[in-house]
């Protein structure tokens, strides 16, 4: 069985997120390091950071994942937004390294009419800039490109797109891996409900991305049918992907060593507890 965790809030402080992870029975955790819907940075003092590092070790959480906030758009052409996006990427990666996070998950964004090819180039240029700006100080935190559902002008909904963006980085690509979201993949048209479909999907993942470069799953069901290109997460096993598909997924010999984070709907702890119990019962 793969290591499982949730995206949790840090509204009560970083150490409180570890407390919540322990209370829920998580073995991994994902957080934001700032308000995901604001450009304003969140101040993290050294005492809070050191307490988080200590509590994380005590709880044996791995991996600790930081998700880039929602506002940055690395693929777009609006220069004002791009400048803010680059600053946010640089600052959130710095904070992720500072708290000892293992990964920073990044969405590619929307090209807003530039076209996919130009969107790929813009994302690669943004990543190259932040990697070069921090040359010699990359630390333990690897950047992971996440696949998209394919809504509107979203960049990165196909595995081939993610591969092309990484390839555009050249030698810097060693610092970049992948996070694959099951709900996004299904929305984009990838099928893995049956045993045969899953084997084809695994083969495609390996051939295009390289399974050794896939560092994280976002384990979410989809509220919308496969191929609808709409991003609507749902409770694992209760949506368009389904229980049997997830059972095969989490036990697949080539997939189960990769940790997973659930980003399922929640009103409180009970929703997370039910989702975790459902996955552990597969």
PDB file of C-alpha atoms in Angstrom:
ATOM      1  CA  UNK A   1       0.000   0.000   0.000  1.00  0.00           C
ATOM      2  CA  UNK A   2       1.333   3.446  -0.919  1.00  0.00           C
ATOM      3  CA  UNK A   3       1.967   6.183   1.651  1.00  0.00           C
ATOM      4  CA  UNK A   4      -1.172   8.334   1.905  1.00  0.00           C
ATOM      5  CA  UNK A   5      -1.811  11.835   3.209  1.00  0.00           C
ATOM      6  CA  UNK A   6      -4.001  14.896   2.721  1.00  0.00           C
ATOM      7  CA  UNK A   7      -3.696  18.538   1.839  1.00  0.00           C
ATOM      8  CA  UNK A   8      -4.106  20.239   5.230  1.00  0.00           C
ATOM      9  CA  UNK A   9      -4.494  23.804   6.440  1.00  0.00           C
ATOM     10  CA  UNK A  10      -1.761  25.787   8.202  1.00  0.00           C
ATOM     11  CA  UNK A  11      -4.243  28.361   9.530  1.00  0.00           C
ATOM     12  CA  UNK A  12      -3.308  27.302  13.064  1.00  0.00           C
ATOM     13  CA  UNK A  13       0.414  27.421  12.256  1.00  0.00           C
ATOM     14  CA  UNK A  14       2.796  24.969  10.619  1.00  0.00           C
ATOM     15  CA  UNK A  15       3.133  22.602  13.616  1.00  0.00           C
ATOM     16  CA  UNK A  16      -0.676  22.383  13.830  1.00  0.00           C
ATOM     17  CA  UNK A  17      -0.716  20.855  10.342  1.00  0.00           C
ATOM     18  CA  UNK A  18       1.484  18.031  11.657  1.00  0.00           C
ATOM     19  CA  UNK A  19      -0.876  17.599  14.622  1.00  0.00           C
ATOM     20  CA  UNK A  20      -3.785  17.298  12.191  1.00  0.00           C
ATOM     21  CA  UNK A  21      -1.882  14.808  10.034  1.00  0.00           C
ATOM     22  CA  UNK A  22      -1.205  12.619  13.079  1.00  0.00           C
ATOM     23  CA  UNK A  23      -4.813  12.874  14.238  1.00  0.00           C
ATOM     24  CA  UNK A  24      -6.021  11.696  10.824  1.00  0.00           C
ATOM     25  CA  UNK A  25      -3.459   8.899  10.533  1.00  0.00           C
ATOM     26  CA  UNK A  26      -1.555  10.419   7.609  1.00  0.00           C
ATOM     27  CA  UNK A  27       1.893   9.251   6.559  1.00  0.00           C
ATOM     28  CA  UNK A  28       2.371  12.235   4.209  1.00  0.00           C
ATOM     29  CA  UNK A  29       1.097  15.813   4.097  1.00  0.00           C
ATOM     30  CA  UNK A  30       0.643  18.689   1.666  1.00  0.00           C
ATOM     31  CA  UNK A  31       0.246  22.368   2.597  1.00  0.00           C
ATOM     32  CA  UNK A  32       0.263  25.892   1.205  1.00  0.00           C
ATOM     33  CA  UNK A  33       2.840  28.291   2.650  1.00  0.00           C
ATOM     34  CA  UNK A  34       0.712  31.376   1.945  1.00  0.00           C
ATOM     35  CA  UNK A  35      -2.937  32.229   1.376  1.00  0.00           C
ATOM     36  CA  UNK A  36      -3.506  30.479  -1.972  1.00  0.00           C
ATOM     37  CA  UNK A  37      -5.855  33.199  -3.226  1.00  0.00           C
ATOM     38  CA  UNK A  38      -3.718  36.231  -2.371  1.00  0.00           C
ATOM     39  CA  UNK A  39      -0.396  37.551  -3.636  1.00  0.00           C
ATOM     40  CA  UNK A  40       0.634  38.671  -0.158  1.00  0.00           C
ATOM     41  CA  UNK A  41       3.375  36.583   1.471  1.00  0.00           C
ATOM     42  CA  UNK A  42       2.791  34.866   4.807  1.00  0.00           C
ATOM     43  CA  UNK A  43       5.499  35.508   7.370  1.00  0.00           C
ATOM     44  CA  UNK A  44       6.960  32.323   8.841  1.00  0.00           C
ATOM     45  CA  UNK A  45       9.290  33.007  11.749  1.00  0.00           C
ATOM     46  CA  UNK A  46      12.229  30.771  12.582  1.00  0.00           C
ATOM     47  CA  UNK A  47      10.606  29.456  15.750  1.00  0.00           C
ATOM     48  CA  UNK A  48       7.554  28.210  13.847  1.00  0.00           C
ATOM     49  CA  UNK A  49       9.729  26.680  11.135  1.00  0.00           C
ATOM     50  CA  UNK A  50      11.975  24.856  13.598  1.00  0.00           C
ATOM     51  CA  UNK A  51       8.935  23.588  15.519  1.00  0.00           C
ATOM     52  CA  UNK A  52       7.477  22.280  12.253  1.00  0.00           C
ATOM     53  CA  UNK A  53      10.711  20.519  11.328  1.00  0.00           C
ATOM     54  CA  UNK A  54      10.867  18.909  14.773  1.00  0.00           C
ATOM     55  CA  UNK A  55       7.219  17.802  14.756  1.00  0.00           C
ATOM     56  CA  UNK A  56       7.535  16.484  11.213  1.00  0.00           C
ATOM     57  CA  UNK A  57      10.465  14.260  12.281  1.00  0.00           C
ATOM     58  CA  UNK A  58       8.565  13.053  15.348  1.00  0.00           C
ATOM     59  CA  UNK A  59       5.537  12.185  13.216  1.00  0.00           C
ATOM     60  CA  UNK A  60       7.707  10.469  10.562  1.00  0.00           C
ATOM     61  CA  UNK A  61       5.871  12.309   7.783  1.00  0.00           C
ATOM     62  CA  UNK A  62       7.203  11.767   4.284  1.00  0.00           C
ATOM     63  CA  UNK A  63       6.884  13.408   1.959  1.00  0.00           C
ATOM     64  CA  UNK A  64       6.066  16.924   3.049  1.00  0.00           C
ATOM     65  CA  UNK A  65       4.704  18.676  -0.025  1.00  0.00           C
ATOM     66  CA  UNK A  66       4.140  22.382  -0.617  1.00  0.00           C
ATOM     67  CA  UNK A  67       1.613  23.280  -3.304  1.00  0.00           C
ATOM     68  CA  UNK A  68       2.188  26.544  -5.171  1.00  0.00           C
ATOM     69  CA  UNK A  69      -0.644  28.989  -4.535  1.00  0.00           C
ATOM     70  CA  UNK A  70      -3.465  29.359  -7.078  1.00  0.00           C
ATOM     71  CA  UNK A  71      -2.769  32.829  -8.506  1.00  0.00           C
ATOM     72  CA  UNK A  72       0.594  32.334 -10.300  1.00  0.00           C
ATOM     73  CA  UNK A  73       0.257  31.700 -14.045  1.00  0.00           C
ATOM     74  CA  UNK A  74       3.540  30.548 -15.564  1.00  0.00           C
ATOM     75  CA  UNK A  75       2.145  30.079 -19.091  1.00  0.00           C
ATOM     76  CA  UNK A  76       0.418  33.413 -19.728  1.00  0.00           C
ATOM     77  CA  UNK A  77       1.367  36.581 -21.590  1.00  0.00           C
ATOM     78  CA  UNK A  78       0.214  39.323 -19.175  1.00  0.00           C
ATOM     79  CA  UNK A  79       3.568  40.735 -18.058  1.00  0.00           C
ATOM     80  CA  UNK A  80       2.187  42.231 -14.842  1.00  0.00           C
ATOM     81  CA  UNK A  81       0.792  38.845 -13.773  1.00  0.00           C
ATOM     82  CA  UNK A  82       3.930  37.097 -14.966  1.00  0.00           C
ATOM     83  CA  UNK A  83       6.163  39.281 -12.806  1.00  0.00           C
ATOM     84  CA  UNK A  84       4.005  38.517  -9.769  1.00  0.00           C
ATOM     85  CA  UNK A  85       3.970  34.828 -10.701  1.00  0.00           C
ATOM     86  CA  UNK A  86       7.745  34.618 -10.912  1.00  0.00           C
ATOM     87  CA  UNK A  87       8.142  36.363  -7.562  1.00  0.00           C
ATOM     88  CA  UNK A  88       5.597  34.011  -5.987  1.00  0.00           C
ATOM     89  CA  UNK A  89       7.299  30.928  -7.426  1.00  0.00           C
ATOM     90  CA  UNK A  90      10.683  32.096  -6.165  1.00  0.00           C
ATOM     91  CA  UNK A  91       9.382  32.978  -2.691  1.00  0.00           C
ATOM     92  CA  UNK A  92       7.262  29.854  -2.207  1.00  0.00           C
ATOM     93  CA  UNK A  93      10.112  27.612  -3.332  1.00  0.00           C
ATOM     94  CA  UNK A  94      12.383  29.446  -0.858  1.00  0.00           C
ATOM     95  CA  UNK A  95       9.881  28.853   1.944  1.00  0.00           C
ATOM     96  CA  UNK A  96       9.445  25.213   0.909  1.00  0.00           C
ATOM     97  CA  UNK A  97      13.204  24.695   1.160  1.00  0.00           C
ATOM     98  CA  UNK A  98      13.318  26.567   4.462  1.00  0.00           C
ATOM     99  CA  UNK A  99      10.730  24.309   6.119  1.00  0.00           C
ATOM    100  CA  UNK A 100      12.442  21.202   4.720  1.00  0.00           C
ATOM    101  CA  UNK A 101       9.698  20.226   2.262  1.00  0.00           C
ATOM    102  CA  UNK A 102      10.496  17.412  -0.142  1.00  0.00           C
ATOM    103  CA  UNK A 103       8.500  18.749  -3.093  1.00  0.00           C
ATOM    104  CA  UNK A 104       6.925  21.913  -4.483  1.00  0.00           C
ATOM    105  CA  UNK A 105       3.984  21.077  -6.774  1.00  0.00           C
ATOM    106  CA  UNK A 106       3.421  23.578  -9.583  1.00  0.00           C
ATOM    107  CA  UNK A 107       0.529  24.050 -12.018  1.00  0.00           C
ATOM    108  CA  UNK A 108       1.557  25.227 -15.487  1.00  0.00           C
ATOM    109  CA  UNK A 109      -1.310  27.704 -15.848  1.00  0.00           C
ATOM    110  CA  UNK A 110      -3.232  29.015 -18.881  1.00  0.00           C
ATOM    111  CA  UNK A 111      -1.773  30.285 -22.153  1.00  0.00           C
ATOM    112  CA  UNK A 112      -4.754  32.645 -22.764  1.00  0.00           C
ATOM    113  CA  UNK A 113      -4.498  32.502 -26.544  1.00  0.00           C
ATOM    114  CA  UNK A 114      -0.734  32.220 -26.959  1.00  0.00           C
ATOM    115  CA  UNK A 115      -1.101  28.590 -28.034  1.00  0.00           C
ATOM    116  CA  UNK A 116       0.253  25.459 -26.409  1.00  0.00           C
ATOM    117  CA  UNK A 117       3.748  25.659 -27.884  1.00  0.00           C
ATOM    118  CA  UNK A 118       4.286  29.189 -26.600  1.00  0.00           C
ATOM    119  CA  UNK A 119       2.679  28.236 -23.298  1.00  0.00           C
ATOM    120  CA  UNK A 120       5.161  25.381 -22.892  1.00  0.00           C
ATOM    121  CA  UNK A 121       8.024  27.775 -23.581  1.00  0.00           C
ATOM    122  CA  UNK A 122       6.733  30.314 -21.056  1.00  0.00           C
ATOM    123  CA  UNK A 123       6.479  27.670 -18.324  1.00  0.00           C
ATOM    124  CA  UNK A 124       9.963  26.358 -19.085  1.00  0.00           C
ATOM    125  CA  UNK A 125      11.379  29.901 -19.082  1.00  0.00           C
ATOM    126  CA  UNK A 126       9.813  30.569 -15.665  1.00  0.00           C
ATOM    127  CA  UNK A 127      11.232  27.374 -14.194  1.00  0.00           C
ATOM    128  CA  UNK A 128      14.641  28.006 -15.755  1.00  0.00           C
ATOM    129  CA  UNK A 129      14.663  31.513 -14.293  1.00  0.00           C
ATOM    130  CA  UNK A 130      13.896  30.397 -10.734  1.00  0.00           C
ATOM    131  CA  UNK A 131      16.335  27.474 -10.936  1.00  0.00           C
ATOM    132  CA  UNK A 132      19.092  29.738 -12.255  1.00  0.00           C
ATOM    133  CA  UNK A 133      18.320  32.430  -9.659  1.00  0.00           C
ATOM    134  CA  UNK A 134      18.858  29.806  -6.961  1.00  0.00           C
ATOM    135  CA  UNK A 135      21.812  28.058  -8.570  1.00  0.00           C
ATOM    136  CA  UNK A 136      23.853  26.281  -5.913  1.00  0.00           C
ATOM    137  CA  UNK A 137      21.019  26.625  -3.384  1.00  0.00           C
ATOM    138  CA  UNK A 138      18.374  24.221  -4.684  1.00  0.00           C
ATOM    139  CA  UNK A 139      18.327  22.379  -1.369  1.00  0.00           C
ATOM    140  CA  UNK A 140      16.198  19.282  -0.762  1.00  0.00           C
ATOM    141  CA  UNK A 141      12.992  20.547  -2.383  1.00  0.00           C
ATOM    142  CA  UNK A 142      12.325  19.256  -5.898  1.00  0.00           C
ATOM    143  CA  UNK A 143       9.861  21.043  -8.190  1.00  0.00           C
ATOM    144  CA  UNK A 144       7.072  18.820  -9.557  1.00  0.00           C
ATOM    145  CA  UNK A 145       4.981  19.726 -12.605  1.00  0.00           C
ATOM    146  CA  UNK A 146       1.351  18.681 -12.163  1.00  0.00           C
ATOM    147  CA  UNK A 147      -0.890  17.580 -15.014  1.00  0.00           C
ATOM    148  CA  UNK A 148      -4.029  19.637 -15.670  1.00  0.00           C
ATOM    149  CA  UNK A 149      -7.652  18.729 -16.424  1.00  0.00           C
ATOM    150  CA  UNK A 150      -7.598  20.655 -19.706  1.00  0.00           C
ATOM    151  CA  UNK A 151     -10.112  23.392 -18.904  1.00  0.00           C
ATOM    152  CA  UNK A 152     -10.084  26.277 -21.374  1.00  0.00           C
ATOM    153  CA  UNK A 153      -6.515  27.196 -22.316  1.00  0.00           C
ATOM    154  CA  UNK A 154      -4.856  25.155 -19.572  1.00  0.00           C
ATOM    155  CA  UNK A 155      -1.326  23.997 -20.304  1.00  0.00           C
ATOM    156  CA  UNK A 156      -0.117  20.557 -19.239  1.00  0.00           C
ATOM    157  CA  UNK A 157      -3.190  18.357 -19.590  1.00  0.00           C
ATOM    158  CA  UNK A 158      -1.331  15.718 -21.603  1.00  0.00           C
ATOM    159  CA  UNK A 159       1.678  13.696 -20.514  1.00  0.00           C
ATOM    160  CA  UNK A 160       3.437  14.765 -23.699  1.00  0.00           C
ATOM    161  CA  UNK A 161       3.084  18.424 -22.740  1.00  0.00           C
ATOM    162  CA  UNK A 162       4.653  17.843 -19.331  1.00  0.00           C
ATOM    163  CA  UNK A 163       7.512  15.961 -20.972  1.00  0.00           C
ATOM    164  CA  UNK A 164       8.080  18.761 -23.505  1.00  0.00           C
ATOM    165  CA  UNK A 165       8.226  21.428 -20.783  1.00  0.00           C
ATOM    166  CA  UNK A 166      10.770  19.417 -18.820  1.00  0.00           C
ATOM    167  CA  UNK A 167      12.817  18.723 -21.954  1.00  0.00           C
ATOM    168  CA  UNK A 168      12.949  22.461 -22.724  1.00  0.00           C
ATOM    169  CA  UNK A 169      14.853  22.928 -19.458  1.00  0.00           C
ATOM    170  CA  UNK A 170      17.876  21.035 -20.752  1.00  0.00           C
ATOM    171  CA  UNK A 171      20.430  20.348 -17.983  1.00  0.00           C
ATOM    172  CA  UNK A 172      18.184  22.090 -15.422  1.00  0.00           C
ATOM    173  CA  UNK A 173      15.589  19.348 -15.884  1.00  0.00           C
ATOM    174  CA  UNK A 174      17.348  17.215 -13.241  1.00  0.00           C
ATOM    175  CA  UNK A 175      15.687  19.469 -10.638  1.00  0.00           C
ATOM    176  CA  UNK A 176      12.160  18.863 -11.979  1.00  0.00           C
ATOM    177  CA  UNK A 177       9.880  15.828 -11.708  1.00  0.00           C
ATOM    178  CA  UNK A 178       6.159  15.149 -12.023  1.00  0.00           C
ATOM    179  CA  UNK A 179       3.008  14.960  -9.911  1.00  0.00           C
ATOM    180  CA  UNK A 180       0.144  13.083 -11.572  1.00  0.00           C
ATOM    181  CA  UNK A 181      -3.403  13.911 -10.459  1.00  0.00           C
ATOM    182  CA  UNK A 182      -5.838  11.069 -11.159  1.00  0.00           C
ATOM    183  CA  UNK A 183      -8.906  13.344 -11.369  1.00  0.00           C
ATOM    184  CA  UNK A 184      -7.132  15.663 -13.815  1.00  0.00           C
ATOM    185  CA  UNK A 185      -5.910  12.725 -15.892  1.00  0.00           C
ATOM    186  CA  UNK A 186      -9.428  11.295 -16.140  1.00  0.00           C
ATOM    187  CA  UNK A 187     -10.890  14.701 -17.009  1.00  0.00           C
ATOM    188  CA  UNK A 188      -8.282  15.064 -19.758  1.00  0.00           C
ATOM    189  CA  UNK A 189      -9.353  11.741 -21.268  1.00  0.00           C
ATOM    190  CA  UNK A 190      -6.934   9.196 -19.805  1.00  0.00           C
ATOM    191  CA  UNK A 191      -8.689   5.946 -18.959  1.00  0.00           C
ATOM    192  CA  UNK A 192      -7.663   3.510 -16.229  1.00  0.00           C
ATOM    193  CA  UNK A 193     -10.947   2.075 -14.954  1.00  0.00           C
ATOM    194  CA  UNK A 194     -10.306  -1.477 -16.182  1.00  0.00           C
ATOM    195  CA  UNK A 195      -7.238  -3.636 -15.638  1.00  0.00           C
ATOM    196  CA  UNK A 196      -6.300  -3.350 -19.325  1.00  0.00           C
ATOM    197  CA  UNK A 197      -6.741   0.440 -19.350  1.00  0.00           C
ATOM    198  CA  UNK A 198      -4.583   0.782 -16.234  1.00  0.00           C
ATOM    199  CA  UNK A 199      -1.773  -1.262 -17.782  1.00  0.00           C
ATOM    200  CA  UNK A 200      -1.873   0.941 -20.893  1.00  0.00           C
ATOM    201  CA  UNK A 201      -1.831   4.062 -18.710  1.00  0.00           C
ATOM    202  CA  UNK A 202       1.142   2.791 -16.698  1.00  0.00           C
ATOM    203  CA  UNK A 203       3.011   1.956 -19.909  1.00  0.00           C
ATOM    204  CA  UNK A 204       2.264   5.440 -21.256  1.00  0.00           C
ATOM    205  CA  UNK A 205       3.412   7.091 -18.025  1.00  0.00           C
ATOM    206  CA  UNK A 206       6.679   5.195 -18.199  1.00  0.00           C
ATOM    207  CA  UNK A 207       7.274   5.753 -21.912  1.00  0.00           C
ATOM    208  CA  UNK A 208       6.530   9.495 -21.871  1.00  0.00           C
ATOM    209  CA  UNK A 209       7.410  10.745 -18.381  1.00  0.00           C
ATOM    210  CA  UNK A 210       9.474   7.889 -16.968  1.00  0.00           C
ATOM    211  CA  UNK A 211       7.945   6.383 -13.830  1.00  0.00           C
ATOM    212  CA  UNK A 212      11.184   7.101 -11.958  1.00  0.00           C
ATOM    213  CA  UNK A 213      10.440  10.818 -12.460  1.00  0.00           C
ATOM    214  CA  UNK A 214       6.871  10.599 -11.110  1.00  0.00           C
ATOM    215  CA  UNK A 215       7.394  11.510  -7.455  1.00  0.00           C
ATOM    216  CA  UNK A 216       3.813  12.015  -6.279  1.00  0.00           C
ATOM    217  CA  UNK A 217       0.188  11.132  -6.984  1.00  0.00           C
ATOM    218  CA  UNK A 218      -2.720  13.405  -6.275  1.00  0.00           C
ATOM    219  CA  UNK A 219      -5.224  10.662  -5.509  1.00  0.00           C
ATOM    220  CA  UNK A 220      -8.633  12.134  -6.307  1.00  0.00           C
ATOM    221  CA  UNK A 221     -11.778  10.790  -7.910  1.00  0.00           C
ATOM    222  CA  UNK A 222     -13.603  12.904 -10.504  1.00  0.00           C
ATOM    223  CA  UNK A 223     -17.131  14.248 -10.109  1.00  0.00           C
ATOM    224  CA  UNK A 224     -17.475  14.597 -13.901  1.00  0.00           C
ATOM    225  CA  UNK A 225     -17.303  11.903 -16.613  1.00  0.00           C
ATOM    226  CA  UNK A 226     -13.983  10.907 -18.161  1.00  0.00           C
ATOM    227  CA  UNK A 227     -12.833  13.269 -20.912  1.00  0.00           C
ATOM    228  CA  UNK A 228     -15.048  16.244 -19.937  1.00  0.00           C
ATOM    229  CA  UNK A 229     -12.001  18.485 -19.325  1.00  0.00           C
ATOM    230  CA  UNK A 230     -13.493  19.907 -16.127  1.00  0.00           C
ATOM    231  CA  UNK A 231     -11.626  19.899 -12.796  1.00  0.00           C
ATOM    232  CA  UNK A 232     -13.996  18.611 -10.110  1.00  0.00           C
ATOM    233  CA  UNK A 233     -12.414  16.478  -7.393  1.00  0.00           C
ATOM    234  CA  UNK A 234     -14.573  13.918  -5.617  1.00  0.00           C
ATOM    235  CA  UNK A 235     -14.317  11.360  -2.833  1.00  0.00           C
ATOM    236  CA  UNK A 236     -12.050   8.440  -3.750  1.00  0.00           C
ATOM    237  CA  UNK A 237     -14.039   5.535  -5.150  1.00  0.00           C
ATOM    238  CA  UNK A 238     -17.281   7.523  -5.376  1.00  0.00           C
ATOM    239  CA  UNK A 239     -16.862   9.238  -8.742  1.00  0.00           C
ATOM    240  CA  UNK A 240     -16.210   8.573 -12.412  1.00  0.00           C
ATOM    241  CA  UNK A 241     -13.000   6.616 -11.737  1.00  0.00           C
ATOM    242  CA  UNK A 242     -14.550   4.300  -9.162  1.00  0.00           C
ATOM    243  CA  UNK A 243     -13.584   2.002  -6.315  1.00  0.00           C
ATOM    244  CA  UNK A 244     -12.227  -0.941  -8.307  1.00  0.00           C
ATOM    245  CA  UNK A 245     -10.012   1.310 -10.418  1.00  0.00           C
ATOM    246  CA  UNK A 246      -8.491   2.843  -7.287  1.00  0.00           C
ATOM    247  CA  UNK A 247      -8.046  -0.590  -5.715  1.00  0.00           C
ATOM    248  CA  UNK A 248      -5.941  -1.689  -8.676  1.00  0.00           C
ATOM    249  CA  UNK A 249      -4.130   1.662  -8.751  1.00  0.00           C
ATOM    250  CA  UNK A 250      -2.958   1.775  -5.119  1.00  0.00           C
ATOM    251  CA  UNK A 251      -1.816  -1.862  -5.196  1.00  0.00           C
ATOM    252  CA  UNK A 252      -0.177  -1.810  -8.632  1.00  0.00           C
ATOM    253  CA  UNK A 253       3.410  -3.084  -8.242  1.00  0.00           C
ATOM    254  CA  UNK A 254       4.833  -0.241 -10.357  1.00  0.00           C
ATOM    255  CA  UNK A 255       2.787   2.531  -8.717  1.00  0.00           C
ATOM    256  CA  UNK A 256       2.454   1.682  -5.015  1.00  0.00           C
ATOM    257  CA  UNK A 257       5.941   2.873  -4.020  1.00  0.00           C
ATOM    258  CA  UNK A 258       5.038   6.440  -5.066  1.00  0.00           C
ATOM    259  CA  UNK A 259       3.347   8.419  -2.239  1.00  0.00           C
ATOM    260  CA  UNK A 260      -0.084   9.986  -2.650  1.00  0.00           C
ATOM    261  CA  UNK A 261      -1.884  13.081  -1.421  1.00  0.00           C
ATOM    262  CA  UNK A 262      -5.682  13.306  -1.412  1.00  0.00           C
ATOM    263  CA  UNK A 263      -7.321  16.660  -2.199  1.00  0.00           C
ATOM    264  CA  UNK A 264     -10.898  15.494  -1.757  1.00  0.00           C
ATOM    265  CA  UNK A 265     -13.830  17.738  -0.699  1.00  0.00           C
ATOM    266  CA  UNK A 266     -14.098  18.325   3.026  1.00  0.00           C
ATOM    267  CA  UNK A 267     -16.206  20.135   5.578  1.00  0.00           C
ATOM    268  CA  UNK A 268     -14.143  18.779   8.459  1.00  0.00           C
ATOM    269  CA  UNK A 269     -11.944  15.953   9.693  1.00  0.00           C
ATOM    270  CA  UNK A 270     -14.703  13.379   9.239  1.00  0.00           C
ATOM    271  CA  UNK A 271     -14.557  13.676   5.444  1.00  0.00           C
ATOM    272  CA  UNK A 272     -10.808  13.040   5.472  1.00  0.00           C
ATOM    273  CA  UNK A 273     -11.191  10.131   7.894  1.00  0.00           C
ATOM    274  CA  UNK A 274     -13.809   8.542   5.640  1.00  0.00           C
ATOM    275  CA  UNK A 275     -11.689   8.992   2.513  1.00  0.00           C
ATOM    276  CA  UNK A 276      -8.627   7.528   4.214  1.00  0.00           C
ATOM    277  CA  UNK A 277     -10.630   4.586   5.579  1.00  0.00           C
ATOM    278  CA  UNK A 278     -12.038   3.989   2.108  1.00  0.00           C
ATOM    279  CA  UNK A 279      -8.574   3.917   0.532  1.00  0.00           C
ATOM    280  CA  UNK A 280      -7.076   1.718   3.262  1.00  0.00           C
ATOM    281  CA  UNK A 281      -9.922  -0.762   2.801  1.00  0.00           C
ATOM    282  CA  UNK A 282      -9.192  -1.232  -0.910  1.00  0.00           C
TER     283      UNK A 282
END
